[in-house]
CSV table of C-alpha atoms in Angstrom, one decimal:
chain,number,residue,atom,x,y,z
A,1094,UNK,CA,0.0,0.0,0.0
A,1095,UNK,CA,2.9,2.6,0.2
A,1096,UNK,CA,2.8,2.7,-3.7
A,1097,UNK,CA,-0.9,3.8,-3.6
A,1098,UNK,CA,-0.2,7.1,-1.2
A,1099,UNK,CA,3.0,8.0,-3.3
A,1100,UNK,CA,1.3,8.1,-6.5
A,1101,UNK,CA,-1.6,10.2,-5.2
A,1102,UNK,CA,0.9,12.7,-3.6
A,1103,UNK,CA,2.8,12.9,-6.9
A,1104,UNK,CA,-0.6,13.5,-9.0
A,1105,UNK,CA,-1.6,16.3,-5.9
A,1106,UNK,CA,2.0,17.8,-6.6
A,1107,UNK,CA,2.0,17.6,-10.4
A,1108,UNK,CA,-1.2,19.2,-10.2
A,1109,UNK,CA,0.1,22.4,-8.3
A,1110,UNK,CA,2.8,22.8,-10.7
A,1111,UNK,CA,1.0,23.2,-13.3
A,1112,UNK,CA,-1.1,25.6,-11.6
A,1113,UNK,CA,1.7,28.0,-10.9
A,1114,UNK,CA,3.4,27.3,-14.4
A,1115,UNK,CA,1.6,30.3,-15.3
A,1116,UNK,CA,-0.1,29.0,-18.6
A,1117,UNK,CA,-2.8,31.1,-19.1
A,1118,UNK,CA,-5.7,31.1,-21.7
A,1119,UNK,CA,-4.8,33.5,-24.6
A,1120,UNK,CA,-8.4,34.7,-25.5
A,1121,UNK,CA,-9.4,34.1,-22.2
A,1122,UNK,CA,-12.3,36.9,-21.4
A,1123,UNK,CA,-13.6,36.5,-25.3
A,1124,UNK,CA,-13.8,39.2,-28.0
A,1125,UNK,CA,-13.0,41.7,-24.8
A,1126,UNK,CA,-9.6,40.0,-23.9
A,1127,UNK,CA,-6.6,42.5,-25.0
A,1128,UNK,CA,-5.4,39.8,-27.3
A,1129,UNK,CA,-9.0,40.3,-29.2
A,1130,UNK,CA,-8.9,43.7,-29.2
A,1131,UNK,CA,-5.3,43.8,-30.1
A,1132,UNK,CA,-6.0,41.7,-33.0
A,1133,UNK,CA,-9.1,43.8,-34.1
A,1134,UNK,CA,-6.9,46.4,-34.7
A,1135,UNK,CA,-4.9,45.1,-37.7
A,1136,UNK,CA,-5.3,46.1,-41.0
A,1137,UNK,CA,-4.1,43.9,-43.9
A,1138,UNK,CA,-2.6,45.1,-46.6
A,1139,UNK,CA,-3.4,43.5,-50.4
A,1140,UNK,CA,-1.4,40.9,-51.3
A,1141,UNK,CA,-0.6,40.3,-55.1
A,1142,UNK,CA,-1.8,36.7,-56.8
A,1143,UNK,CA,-3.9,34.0,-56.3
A,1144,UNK,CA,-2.1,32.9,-53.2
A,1145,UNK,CA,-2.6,36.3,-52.1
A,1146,UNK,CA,-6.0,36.5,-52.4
A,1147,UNK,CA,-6.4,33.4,-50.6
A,1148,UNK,CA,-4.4,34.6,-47.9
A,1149,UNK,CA,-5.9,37.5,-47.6
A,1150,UNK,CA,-9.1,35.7,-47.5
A,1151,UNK,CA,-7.9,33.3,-44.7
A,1152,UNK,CA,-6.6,36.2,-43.2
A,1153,UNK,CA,-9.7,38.3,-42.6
A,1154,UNK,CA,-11.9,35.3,-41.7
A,1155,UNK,CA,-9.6,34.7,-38.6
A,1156,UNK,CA,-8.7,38.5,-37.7
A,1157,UNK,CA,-12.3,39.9,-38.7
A,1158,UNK,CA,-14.6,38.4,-35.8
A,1159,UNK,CA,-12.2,41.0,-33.7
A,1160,UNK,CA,-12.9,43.4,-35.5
A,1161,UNK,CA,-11.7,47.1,-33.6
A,1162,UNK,CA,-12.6,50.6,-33.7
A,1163,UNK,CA,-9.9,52.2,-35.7
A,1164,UNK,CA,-6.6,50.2,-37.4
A,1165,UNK,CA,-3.8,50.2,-35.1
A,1166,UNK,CA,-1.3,48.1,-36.8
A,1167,UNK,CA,-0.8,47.5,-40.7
A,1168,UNK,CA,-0.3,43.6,-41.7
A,1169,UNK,CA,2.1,43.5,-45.4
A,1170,UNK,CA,3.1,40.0,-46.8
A,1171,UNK,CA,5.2,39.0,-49.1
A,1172,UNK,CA,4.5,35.1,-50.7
A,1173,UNK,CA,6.5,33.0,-52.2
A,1174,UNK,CA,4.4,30.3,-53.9
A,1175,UNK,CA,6.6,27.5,-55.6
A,1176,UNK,CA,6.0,23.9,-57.3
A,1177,UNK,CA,9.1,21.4,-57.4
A,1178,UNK,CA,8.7,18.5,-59.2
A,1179,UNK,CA,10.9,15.2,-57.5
A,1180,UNK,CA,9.4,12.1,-58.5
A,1181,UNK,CA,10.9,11.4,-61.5
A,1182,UNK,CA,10.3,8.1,-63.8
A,1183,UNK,CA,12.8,6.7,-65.9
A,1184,UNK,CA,11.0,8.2,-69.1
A,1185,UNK,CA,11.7,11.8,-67.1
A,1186,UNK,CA,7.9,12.5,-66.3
A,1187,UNK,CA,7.1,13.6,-63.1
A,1188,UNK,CA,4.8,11.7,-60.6
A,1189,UNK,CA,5.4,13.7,-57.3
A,1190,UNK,CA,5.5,17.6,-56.7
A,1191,UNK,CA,6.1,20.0,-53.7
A,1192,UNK,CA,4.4,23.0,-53.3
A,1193,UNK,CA,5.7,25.4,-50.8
A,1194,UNK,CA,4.0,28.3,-49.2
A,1195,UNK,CA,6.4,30.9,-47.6
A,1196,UNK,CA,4.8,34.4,-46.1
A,1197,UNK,CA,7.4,37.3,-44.7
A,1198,UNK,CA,5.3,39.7,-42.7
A,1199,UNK,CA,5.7,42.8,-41.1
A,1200,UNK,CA,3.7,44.6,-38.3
A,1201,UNK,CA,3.9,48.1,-38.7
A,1202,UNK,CA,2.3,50.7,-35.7
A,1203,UNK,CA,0.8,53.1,-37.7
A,1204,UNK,CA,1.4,56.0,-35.5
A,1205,UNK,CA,5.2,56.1,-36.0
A,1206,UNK,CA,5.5,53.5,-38.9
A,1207,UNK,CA,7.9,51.5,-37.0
A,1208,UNK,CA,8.1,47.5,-37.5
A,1209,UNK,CA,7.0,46.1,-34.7
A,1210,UNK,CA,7.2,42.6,-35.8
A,1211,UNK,CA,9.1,40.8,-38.9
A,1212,UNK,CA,9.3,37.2,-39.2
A,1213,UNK,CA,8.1,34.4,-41.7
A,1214,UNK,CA,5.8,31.4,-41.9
A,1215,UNK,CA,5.3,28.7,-44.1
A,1216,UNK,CA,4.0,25.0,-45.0
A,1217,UNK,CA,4.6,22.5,-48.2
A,1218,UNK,CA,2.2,20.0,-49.7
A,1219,UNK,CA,2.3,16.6,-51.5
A,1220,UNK,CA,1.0,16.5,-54.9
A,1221,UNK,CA,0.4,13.4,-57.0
A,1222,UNK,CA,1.2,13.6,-60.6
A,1223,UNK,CA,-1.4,11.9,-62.1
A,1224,UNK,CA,-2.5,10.9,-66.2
A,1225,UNK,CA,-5.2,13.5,-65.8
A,1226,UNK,CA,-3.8,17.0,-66.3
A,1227,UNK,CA,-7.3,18.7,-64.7
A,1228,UNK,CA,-7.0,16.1,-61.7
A,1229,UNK,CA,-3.1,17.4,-61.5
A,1230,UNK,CA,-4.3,21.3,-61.7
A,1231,UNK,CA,-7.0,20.5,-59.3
A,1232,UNK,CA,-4.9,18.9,-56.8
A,1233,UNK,CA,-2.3,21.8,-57.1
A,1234,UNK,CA,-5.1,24.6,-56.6
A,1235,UNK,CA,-6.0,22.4,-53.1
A,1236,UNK,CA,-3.1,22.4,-52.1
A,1237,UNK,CA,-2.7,25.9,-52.6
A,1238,UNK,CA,-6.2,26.6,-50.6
A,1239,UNK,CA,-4.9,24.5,-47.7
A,1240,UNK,CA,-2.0,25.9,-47.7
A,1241,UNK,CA,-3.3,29.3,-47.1
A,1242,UNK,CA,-4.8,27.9,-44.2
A,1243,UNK,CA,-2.0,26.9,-42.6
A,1244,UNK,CA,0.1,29.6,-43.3
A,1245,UNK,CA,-2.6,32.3,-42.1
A,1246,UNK,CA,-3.2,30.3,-38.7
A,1247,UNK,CA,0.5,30.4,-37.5
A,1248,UNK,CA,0.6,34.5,-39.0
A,1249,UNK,CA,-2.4,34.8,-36.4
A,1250,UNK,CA,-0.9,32.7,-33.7
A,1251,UNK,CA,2.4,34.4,-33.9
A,1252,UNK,CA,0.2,37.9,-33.7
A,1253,UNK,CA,-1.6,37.0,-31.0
A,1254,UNK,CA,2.0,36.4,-29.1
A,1255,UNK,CA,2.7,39.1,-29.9
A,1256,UNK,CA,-0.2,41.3,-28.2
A,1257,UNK,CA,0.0,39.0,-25.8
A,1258,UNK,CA,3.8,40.1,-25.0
A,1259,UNK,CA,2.4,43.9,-25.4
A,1260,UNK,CA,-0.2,43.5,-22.8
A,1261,UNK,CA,2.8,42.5,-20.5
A,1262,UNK,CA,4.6,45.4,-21.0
């Protein structure tokens, strides 16, 4: 029986760790926490292409249920959208490609236009090379959409650290 007591003292223990770790909730308190707000007032710049549009898109669905009085912050991207074939056959067609996402983004403070954040993001994708040349386009142009996704959710996570760190300050 002394294993029994040990364990439950090391859950009870283990449990006020993690208490005091200091974790916290980042949109804890809703659309009214500082992260929300904070993130309701960025305004994102037009990004060029298809992937742009996308991420745009992506962008605004994430960042626009927070939306804030008057911008704050100004959101610019750059993408670089790229397709690598590698899965070569002997007859030198291609059966496998990569396409790679990559976002640099800046957050600029609109009252004195300084960078407040630069850093990048980015994702790749498997794509089947397949007989059918639509199925091949349509598989790219998925890849693409998801992609987007991706990319967008770590921008917003990495923004949300980021007003987080500001409310600290």
């Amino acid at each position: 029986m002394t294993g029994l007591p040990a364990r439950i003292l090391l859950v009870i223990s283990a449990g006020l760790m993690l208490t005091s770790c200091g974790l916290q909730p980042l949109y804890s308190g809703g659309t009214n926490s500082v992260v929300a707000k904070q993130l309701g007032d960025v305004q994102i710049e037009p990004i060029a292409g298809k992937a742009g549009w996308l991420m745009r898109n992506a962008l605004n669905d994430q960042l626009g249920t927070f939306e804030g009085q008057q911008p704050l912050y100004r959101l610019t991207i750059e993408l670089d959208d790229k397709i690598a074939g590698f899965g070569v056959r002997s007859n030198d067609r291609i059966t496998r490609e990569r396409r790679t996402l990559r976002a640099r983004y800046q957050l600029v403070r609109l009252s004195d236009s300084k960078v407040v954040l630069d850093a990048t993001a980015g994702s790749d994708a498997g794509i089947d090379v397949v007989s059918s040349e639509f199925a091949t386009v349509a598989a790219e142009d998925t890849a693409l959409e998801n992609l987007t996704a991706r990319v967008a959710d770590q921008i917003v996570k990495r923004l949300s650290l980021f007003a987080l760190d500001q409310d600290g300050q």
